[in-house]
XYZ file of N, CA and C in Angstrom:
621
model
N 78.563 -38.980 11.585
C 78.058 -38.537 12.892
C 76.537 -37.847 12.348
N 75.799 -37.644 13.573
C 74.590 -37.248 13.438
C 74.340 -35.849 14.046
N 73.949 -34.917 13.329
C 73.920 -33.694 14.195
C 71.912 -33.215 14.362
N 71.647 -32.739 15.629
C 70.333 -32.453 15.838
C 69.954 -31.392 14.822
N 68.591 -31.518 14.379
C 68.026 -30.214 13.933
C 68.031 -29.270 14.909
N 68.405 -27.714 14.401
C 68.453 -26.405 15.301
C 66.887 -25.844 15.235
N 66.749 -25.139 16.364
C 65.303 -24.440 16.484
C 65.043 -24.374 15.311
N 63.566 -24.230 15.006
C 62.766 -23.903 13.961
C 63.015 -24.881 12.609
N 63.595 -26.034 12.872
C 63.494 -27.196 12.249
C 63.519 -28.374 12.666
N 62.860 -29.381 11.761
C 62.726 -30.768 12.117
C 62.916 -31.903 10.831
N 63.011 -33.153 11.443
C 63.229 -34.141 10.798
C 62.401 -35.322 11.122
N 61.388 -35.874 10.335
C 60.694 -36.943 10.836
C 61.115 -38.302 10.835
N 62.089 -38.470 9.983
C 62.675 -39.699 9.879
C 64.075 -39.571 9.469
N 64.983 -38.670 9.988
C 66.196 -38.436 9.633
C 67.023 -38.671 8.343
N 66.010 -38.801 7.567
C 66.743 -38.927 5.990
C 66.819 -37.381 5.336
N 68.067 -37.130 4.731
C 67.639 -35.573 4.231
C 68.230 -34.773 5.142
N 67.782 -33.448 4.655
C 68.274 -32.016 5.613
C 67.018 -31.847 6.375
N 67.134 -31.257 7.471
C 65.904 -30.756 8.261
C 65.348 -29.851 7.477
N 64.114 -29.881 7.782
C 62.809 -29.049 7.182
C 62.167 -27.809 8.045
N 62.270 -26.788 7.563
C 61.754 -25.643 8.020
C 60.326 -26.151 8.715
N 60.496 -25.623 10.002
C 58.825 -25.382 10.719
C 58.008 -24.400 10.128
N 56.619 -24.518 9.906
C 55.950 -23.709 9.069
C 55.679 -22.514 10.023
N 55.407 -21.462 9.379
C 54.616 -20.512 10.438
C 53.311 -20.518 11.044
N 53.228 -20.420 12.000
C 52.225 -20.837 13.170
C 52.303 -22.077 13.526
N 53.513 -22.705 13.540
C 54.000 -23.739 14.131
C 55.077 -24.065 15.066
N 55.578 -25.036 15.955
C 56.492 -25.263 16.510
C 57.097 -26.506 16.346
N 58.308 -26.499 16.514
C 59.045 -27.758 16.577
C 58.844 -28.720 17.790
N 58.522 -29.936 17.436
C 58.198 -30.636 18.836
C 58.645 -32.125 19.098
N 58.517 -32.923 19.779
C 59.015 -34.225 19.822
C 57.785 -35.245 20.383
N 56.911 -34.558 21.253
C 55.709 -35.011 21.741
C 53.996 -34.419 21.276
N 54.334 -33.733 20.550
C 52.788 -32.846 20.214
C 52.333 -32.156 21.111
N 53.162 -31.542 22.149
C 52.641 -30.513 23.190
C 53.642 -29.713 23.369
N 54.856 -30.002 23.603
C 55.925 -29.123 24.259
C 56.915 -28.812 23.074
N 57.522 -27.398 23.287
C 58.216 -26.885 22.139
C 59.605 -27.624 22.349
N 60.188 -28.176 21.396
C 61.779 -28.786 21.252
C 62.579 -27.904 20.936
N 63.564 -27.309 21.361
C 64.674 -26.309 21.244
C 65.650 -26.634 20.147
N 65.607 -28.257 19.947
C 66.503 -28.886 19.121
C 66.200 -30.626 19.006
N 66.504 -30.890 17.835
C 66.095 -32.437 17.551
C 64.644 -32.693 17.556
N 63.870 -31.521 16.962
C 62.460 -31.715 16.800
C 62.262 -32.746 15.474
N 61.232 -33.750 15.906
C 60.884 -34.654 14.908
C 59.636 -34.570 14.299
N 58.893 -33.532 14.581
C 57.763 -32.990 13.696
C 57.269 -31.321 14.257
N 56.494 -30.954 13.421
C 56.026 -29.909 13.828
C 54.463 -29.783 14.065
N 54.069 -29.113 15.117
C 52.971 -28.760 15.802
C 52.422 -27.591 15.670
N 51.120 -27.588 15.377
C 50.570 -26.461 15.183
C 50.130 -25.604 16.517
N 50.233 -24.371 16.502
C 50.193 -23.342 17.606
C 48.650 -23.474 18.091
N 48.528 -23.758 19.306
C 47.039 -23.785 19.813
C 46.441 -22.651 19.903
N 45.025 -22.355 19.929
C 44.215 -21.166 20.103
C 45.001 -20.447 21.119
N 45.283 -18.943 20.870
C 45.672 -18.093 22.049
C 46.810 -18.147 21.747
N 47.680 -18.559 20.929
C 49.009 -18.744 20.829
C 49.432 -18.504 19.150
N 50.593 -18.115 18.956
C 50.993 -17.840 17.569
C 52.465 -17.736 17.465
N 52.645 -18.083 16.327
C 54.382 -18.241 16.020
C 54.469 -17.290 14.337
N 55.213 -16.319 14.163
C 55.628 -15.870 12.864
C 56.052 -16.579 11.979
N 57.151 -17.078 12.419
C 58.062 -17.931 11.606
C 58.454 -19.437 11.771
N 58.111 -20.043 12.527
C 58.207 -21.552 13.051
C 59.264 -21.604 14.017
N 60.307 -20.271 14.364
C 61.208 -20.407 15.247
C 60.799 -20.411 16.481
N 61.157 -21.188 17.606
C 61.046 -21.033 19.194
C 59.552 -21.602 19.480
N 59.387 -21.262 20.667
C 58.010 -21.775 21.038
C 56.873 -20.637 20.749
N 55.686 -21.238 20.383
C 54.520 -20.605 20.350
C 54.295 -19.689 21.345
N 54.161 -18.183 21.108
C 54.000 -17.023 21.997
C 52.440 -16.715 22.243
N 52.022 -16.548 23.674
C 50.855 -16.145 23.881
C 50.431 -14.817 23.391
N 49.148 -14.558 22.816
C 48.727 -13.132 22.432
C 48.892 -12.233 23.330
N 49.467 -10.977 23.201
C 49.039 -10.150 24.227
C 48.352 -9.815 24.337
N 48.008 -8.694 25.524
C 46.645 -8.135 25.949
C 46.349 -7.419 24.784
N 44.939 -7.435 24.489
C 44.264 -6.803 23.378
C 44.176 -7.252 21.819
N 44.560 -8.626 22.125
C 44.815 -9.310 20.994
C 44.339 -10.872 21.304
N 43.901 -11.421 20.192
C 43.580 -12.785 20.293
C 43.678 -13.377 19.300
N 43.471 -14.808 19.261
C 43.746 -16.284 18.356
C 42.978 -16.963 18.408
N 41.848 -17.262 17.631
C 40.695 -17.798 17.810
C 40.801 -19.186 16.852
N 42.048 -19.170 16.302
C 42.353 -20.665 15.217
C 43.760 -20.675 15.945
N 44.116 -22.260 15.395
C 45.186 -23.003 15.569
C 46.445 -22.328 14.247
N 47.582 -22.390 14.696
C 48.336 -22.163 13.257
C 48.299 -20.846 13.160
N 48.156 -19.727 13.947
C 48.190 -18.334 14.001
C 49.567 -18.011 13.611
N 49.577 -16.951 12.919
C 50.662 -16.370 12.489
C 50.839 -14.772 12.931
N 49.712 -14.388 13.418
C 49.768 -13.082 14.070
C 48.110 -12.989 14.773
N 48.261 -12.456 15.998
C 46.822 -12.450 16.715
C 46.524 -11.386 16.020
N 44.854 -11.440 16.207
C 43.850 -10.267 15.825
C 43.579 -9.349 16.892
N 43.537 -8.215 16.713
C 43.185 -6.848 17.695
C 41.815 -7.353 17.936
N 41.742 -6.822 19.408
C 40.579 -7.257 19.889
C 39.832 -5.635 19.570
N 38.644 -5.406 19.264
C 37.838 -4.355 18.786
C 37.784 -3.549 19.785
N 37.364 -2.524 19.776
C 36.505 -1.305 20.727
C 35.396 -1.900 21.139
N 35.216 -1.823 22.541
C 33.701 -2.271 22.971
C 33.712 -3.917 23.304
N 34.817 -4.392 23.280
C 35.194 -5.987 23.659
C 36.172 -5.705 24.580
N 36.376 -7.320 25.222
C 37.648 -7.385 25.822
C 38.064 -9.093 25.503
N 39.122 -9.329 25.436
C 39.996 -10.540 25.127
C 39.528 -11.809 26.056
N 39.330 -12.763 25.728
C 38.790 -13.864 27.049
C 39.437 -15.284 26.270
N 39.663 -16.196 27.359
C 40.389 -17.534 27.076
C 39.300 -18.529 27.319
N 38.003 -17.738 28.010
C 36.892 -18.754 28.385
C 35.733 -18.721 27.968
N 35.445 -17.612 27.287
C 34.510 -17.134 26.905
C 33.524 -16.194 27.804
N 34.075 -16.016 28.844
C 33.392 -15.377 29.991
C 34.036 -14.203 30.558
N 35.163 -14.515 31.117
C 35.984 -13.451 31.726
C 37.235 -13.077 30.940
N 38.010 -11.917 31.498
C 38.867 -11.248 30.735
C 40.493 -12.073 30.996
N 40.890 -12.022 29.853
C 42.597 -12.642 29.790
C 43.339 -11.431 29.297
N 44.362 -11.303 30.451
C 45.459 -10.248 29.884
C 46.151 -10.903 28.860
N 46.562 -12.250 28.788
C 47.274 -12.651 27.582
C 46.458 -14.152 27.297
N 46.951 -14.640 25.966
C 46.387 -15.862 25.491
C 44.958 -15.922 25.113
N 44.470 -14.770 24.980
C 42.864 -15.058 24.912
C 42.691 -15.515 23.136
N 41.438 -16.454 23.334
C 41.074 -16.805 22.184
C 39.634 -16.589 21.757
N 39.408 -15.496 22.374
C 38.146 -14.836 21.614
C 37.851 -13.370 22.095
N 37.023 -12.866 21.555
C 36.642 -11.262 21.984
C 35.337 -11.464 22.468
N 35.070 -10.948 23.522
C 33.654 -10.742 24.074
C 33.118 -9.207 23.982
N 31.926 -8.793 23.418
C 31.389 -7.573 23.770
C 31.475 -7.264 25.184
N 31.532 -5.908 25.783
C 31.425 -5.249 27.099
C 29.956 -5.268 27.393
N 29.584 -5.971 28.603
C 28.072 -6.195 28.890
C 27.982 -4.395 29.249
N 26.421 -4.385 29.408
C 25.669 -3.131 29.891
C 26.396 -2.505 31.084
N 26.706 -1.513 30.953
C 27.184 -0.652 32.132
C 29.012 -0.893 32.104
N 29.641 -1.204 31.183
C 30.760 -1.158 31.021
C 31.094 -0.884 29.678
N 32.705 -0.365 29.244
C 32.923 0.088 28.168
C 34.344 -0.357 27.762
N 34.700 0.057 26.330
C 36.113 -0.381 26.131
C 36.588 0.447 24.994
N 37.260 1.413 24.935
C 37.567 2.498 23.806
C 38.550 1.694 23.053
N 39.310 0.619 23.346
C 40.406 0.430 22.636
C 40.465 -1.191 22.579
N 39.891 -2.090 23.344
C 40.031 -3.643 23.138
C 41.174 -3.897 24.065
N 41.866 -3.037 24.641
C 42.912 -3.363 25.580
C 42.464 -3.497 26.895
N 42.786 -4.319 27.660
C 42.351 -4.575 29.310
C 40.948 -5.046 29.491
N 40.610 -4.793 30.573
C 39.123 -5.321 30.675
C 38.266 -4.176 30.388
N 37.107 -4.598 30.606
C 35.920 -3.281 30.143
C 36.059 -2.408 31.404
N 35.836 -1.297 31.400
C 35.844 -0.162 32.464
C 34.287 -0.220 32.710
N 34.009 0.250 34.173
C 32.657 0.280 34.470
C 32.356 1.733 34.187
N 31.247 1.875 33.566
C 30.615 3.197 32.918
C 30.178 3.869 34.542
N 30.499 5.263 34.680
C 29.997 6.205 35.870
C 28.778 6.272 35.949
N 28.534 6.381 37.313
C 27.160 7.052 37.517
C 27.016 8.484 36.855
N 25.703 8.490 36.602
C 25.345 9.642 35.892
C 25.762 9.992 34.209
N 26.057 8.701 33.911
C 26.309 8.528 32.477
C 25.919 7.263 31.722
N 26.033 6.894 30.414
C 25.596 5.696 29.904
C 26.681 5.151 29.021
N 26.565 3.868 28.400
C 27.434 3.794 27.691
C 26.982 3.598 25.985
N 27.869 3.817 25.374
C 27.569 3.980 23.819
C 28.468 3.721 22.929
N 28.195 3.189 21.530
C 29.035 2.736 20.841
C 29.078 3.936 19.453
N 27.920 4.832 19.533
C 28.134 5.624 18.443
C 28.133 7.317 18.934
N 28.238 7.678 20.259
C 28.311 8.439 21.128
C 27.099 9.341 21.230
N 26.241 8.593 20.915
C 24.844 9.264 21.059
C 23.964 8.392 21.918
N 23.622 7.327 21.313
C 22.504 6.360 22.021
C 23.121 5.254 22.875
N 22.343 4.680 23.709
C 22.408 3.952 24.520
C 22.770 2.490 23.725
N 23.957 1.743 24.328
C 24.556 0.334 23.631
C 24.354 -0.738 24.821
N 23.310 -1.410 24.726
C 23.424 -2.527 25.540
C 24.352 -3.407 25.613
N 25.263 -3.578 24.825
C 26.644 -4.266 24.860
C 27.760 -3.871 23.784
N 28.963 -3.857 23.923
C 29.950 -3.313 23.220
C 29.919 -1.848 23.188
N 29.850 -1.330 24.340
C 30.073 0.106 24.230
C 31.444 0.612 24.390
N 32.027 1.607 23.650
C 33.188 2.254 23.272
C 33.612 3.247 23.919
N 32.291 4.043 24.595
C 32.639 5.228 25.387
C 31.553 5.562 26.449
N 31.528 6.333 27.270
C 30.435 6.630 28.267
C 30.252 8.103 27.858
N 29.069 8.453 28.055
C 28.170 9.787 27.675
C 27.573 10.087 28.944
N 27.641 11.666 28.928
C 27.148 11.999 30.387
C 25.596 12.075 30.074
N 24.836 11.725 31.055
C 23.187 11.969 30.892
C 22.870 13.425 30.825
N 22.270 13.742 29.747
C 21.689 15.199 29.566
C 20.665 15.612 30.706
N 20.539 17.047 30.748
C 19.727 17.546 31.685
C 18.131 17.015 31.348
N 17.451 16.620 32.728
C 16.310 15.964 32.810
C 16.359 14.345 32.753
N 17.444 13.744 32.703
C 17.426 12.635 32.903
C 18.760 12.340 34.143
N 19.075 10.927 34.275
C 19.810 10.487 35.619
C 19.909 9.107 35.098
N 21.269 8.475 36.132
C 21.631 7.268 36.069
C 22.464 7.199 37.434
N 21.773 6.013 38.159
C 22.332 5.822 39.525
C 23.687 5.539 39.580
N 23.721 4.464 38.351
C 25.115 3.452 38.668
C 25.775 3.096 37.235
N 25.300 3.949 36.116
C 25.924 3.503 34.795
C 25.484 2.510 34.198
N 24.434 1.797 34.545
C 23.924 0.841 33.981
C 22.718 0.977 33.320
N 22.432 0.574 32.292
C 21.390 0.855 31.256
C 21.372 2.498 30.738
N 20.187 2.722 30.098
C 20.015 3.953 29.405
C 19.924 5.081 30.699
N 19.984 6.652 30.559
C 19.886 7.400 31.265
C 18.121 7.267 31.264
N 17.600 7.805 32.436
C 16.130 7.920 32.795
C 15.655 9.113 32.980
N 14.451 9.391 32.226
C 13.972 11.148 32.491
C 13.208 10.703 33.929
N 13.423 11.929 34.500
C 13.300 12.465 35.859
C 11.888 12.253 35.933
N 11.031 11.564 37.087
C 9.894 11.369 37.141
C 8.725 12.629 37.279
N 7.636 12.517 37.551
C 6.731 13.864 37.761
C 7.330 14.224 39.260
N 7.330 15.528 39.344
C 7.689 16.290 40.426
C 9.198 16.082 40.755
N 9.919 16.062 39.919
C 11.445 16.074 39.937
C 12.123 16.638 38.759
N 13.356 17.174 38.859
C 14.191 17.617 37.817
C 15.417 17.631 37.765
N 16.220 17.629 36.636
C 17.898 17.700 36.749
C 17.979 18.861 35.952
N 18.804 19.785 36.346
C 19.035 20.692 35.753
C 20.290 20.870 35.265
N 21.414 19.912 35.680
C 22.667 19.760 35.087
C 22.732 18.254 34.472
N 23.704 18.235 33.757
C 24.247 16.784 33.033
C 24.600 15.841 34.181
N 25.084 14.513 33.801
C 25.820 13.785 34.915
C 24.960 13.473 35.864
N 23.850 13.720 36.018
C 22.752 13.431 37.237
C 22.686 11.948 37.588
N 22.795 12.013 39.167
C 22.776 10.629 39.588
C 21.391 10.499 40.485
N 21.075 11.567 40.658
C 19.404 11.504 41.346
C 18.948 12.995 41.103
N 17.755 12.593 40.567
C 16.982 14.003 40.501
C 16.380 14.674 41.538
N 16.307 15.650 41.152
C 15.944 16.999 42.441
C 14.302 17.307 42.609
N 14.108 17.073 43.962
C 12.601 17.409 43.973
C 12.189 18.891 43.748
N 10.859 18.998 42.967
C 10.584 20.219 42.513
C 9.637 20.768 43.704
N 10.090 21.927 44.005
C 9.675 22.762 45.430
C 8.431 23.033 45.665
N 7.623 23.392 46.827
C 6.307 23.813 46.727
C 6.125 25.127 46.284
N 4.915 25.000 45.470
C 4.882 26.311 44.593
C 5.211 26.492 43.387
N 5.870 25.485 42.651
C 6.903 25.483 41.444
C 6.413 24.016 40.732
N 6.577 24.195 39.918
C 6.473 23.073 38.649
C 7.629 22.730 37.749
N 7.664 21.377 37.454
C 8.975 20.781 36.705
C 8.459 21.346 35.207
N 9.789 21.710 34.649
C 9.492 22.252 33.062
C 10.659 21.848 32.523
N 10.355 21.586 31.096
C 11.350 21.641 30.089
C 11.000 22.453 29.133
N 12.092 23.401 28.679
C 11.787 24.493 27.637
C 10.572 25.828 28.388
N 10.451 25.690 29.284
C 9.535 26.796 29.864
C 7.939 26.265 30.276
N 7.648 24.955 29.598
C 6.339 24.467 29.724
C 6.362 23.525 30.640
N 5.392 23.090 31.250
C 5.299 21.975 32.238
C 5.533 20.729 31.430
N 6.560 20.040 32.414
C 6.630 18.511 31.810
C 6.648 17.670 32.937
N 5.619 16.510 32.270
C 5.368 15.412 33.094
C 6.584 14.517 33.706
N 7.456 14.523 32.907
C 8.841 13.921 32.946
C 10.117 14.489 32.135
N 10.763 14.456 32.770
C 12.048 14.673 32.135
C 12.246 16.513 32.072
N 11.794 17.027 33.207
C 11.974 18.170 33.617
C 13.391 18.856 33.798
N 13.841 19.697 33.319
C 15.154 20.087 33.577
C 15.202 21.628 34.407
N 14.175 21.770 34.819
C 14.088 23.001 35.690
C 12.755 23.238 36.459
N 12.845 24.003 37.558
C 11.275 24.388 38.109
C 11.212 25.764 38.300
N 10.005 25.919 37.868
C 9.423 27.366 37.825
C 8.333 27.992 38.350
N 8.398 28.960 39.206
C 6.986 29.351 40.378
C 5.983 29.409 39.453
N 4.893 28.884 40.083
C 3.811 28.858 39.652
C 3.213 30.476 39.484
N 2.476 30.472 38.099
C 2.168 31.974 38.118
C 1.310 32.635 38.728
N 0.720 33.780 38.806
C -0.348 33.931 39.820
C -1.535 33.859 39.279
N -2.590 33.449 40.360
C -3.758 32.467 40.434
C -3.495 30.771 40.383
N -2.462 30.060 40.376
C -2.177 28.948 40.464
C -1.374 28.664 41.735
N -1.209 27.379 42.177
C -0.513 26.604 43.228
C -0.022 25.624 43.254
N 0.908 24.989 43.761
C 1.447 23.563 43.838
C 1.771 23.113 45.101
N 1.159 22.324 45.855
C 1.590 22.067 47.475
C 2.734 21.043 47.553
N 3.156 20.292 46.310
C 4.301 19.409 46.490
C 5.195 19.360 44.882
N 5.026 20.349 44.350
C 5.765 20.203 43.264
C 5.398 19.491 42.087
């Protein structure tokens, strides 16, 4: 009698014992689909999938992981500041074939899930200090004297005649009449963090 090769094994010509399906492969009869028995060939797992020991079907990489090559035994972690994608553009919750850097205005702290929008009054950063055009791993509050309306780009210095006394500012405040914008007690043409009353003998009609 003849007995079908079990899952995880195959025989290409019916001669001898069934051979083990290699790691990163699956048993198949048509080069496309997994065969749970009677496989006559082994086929490499496609990108975005893996197989640790050749048993069963190839498995899609989980969220936060990707497989850029065939015959993958274990998917690679998506790095912080990146998201997994299967088309090189949009986020893929499973079966990612590459990792793409989060664009400006978005961030990812651990590579899992889609990138998160940077909140208004903050900026995306990869080093905890400076603005990152891509690949931000965190969001940092705008310092005093600066603002961000929507979380895109770097924080911007308040213009002349405006100030920001607090962090996480979305829009700078107008300096009042009879006052001037200041940073560290001195007049500041941009980036003012406070407003100070004009001293005796001086005036300002519009801040």
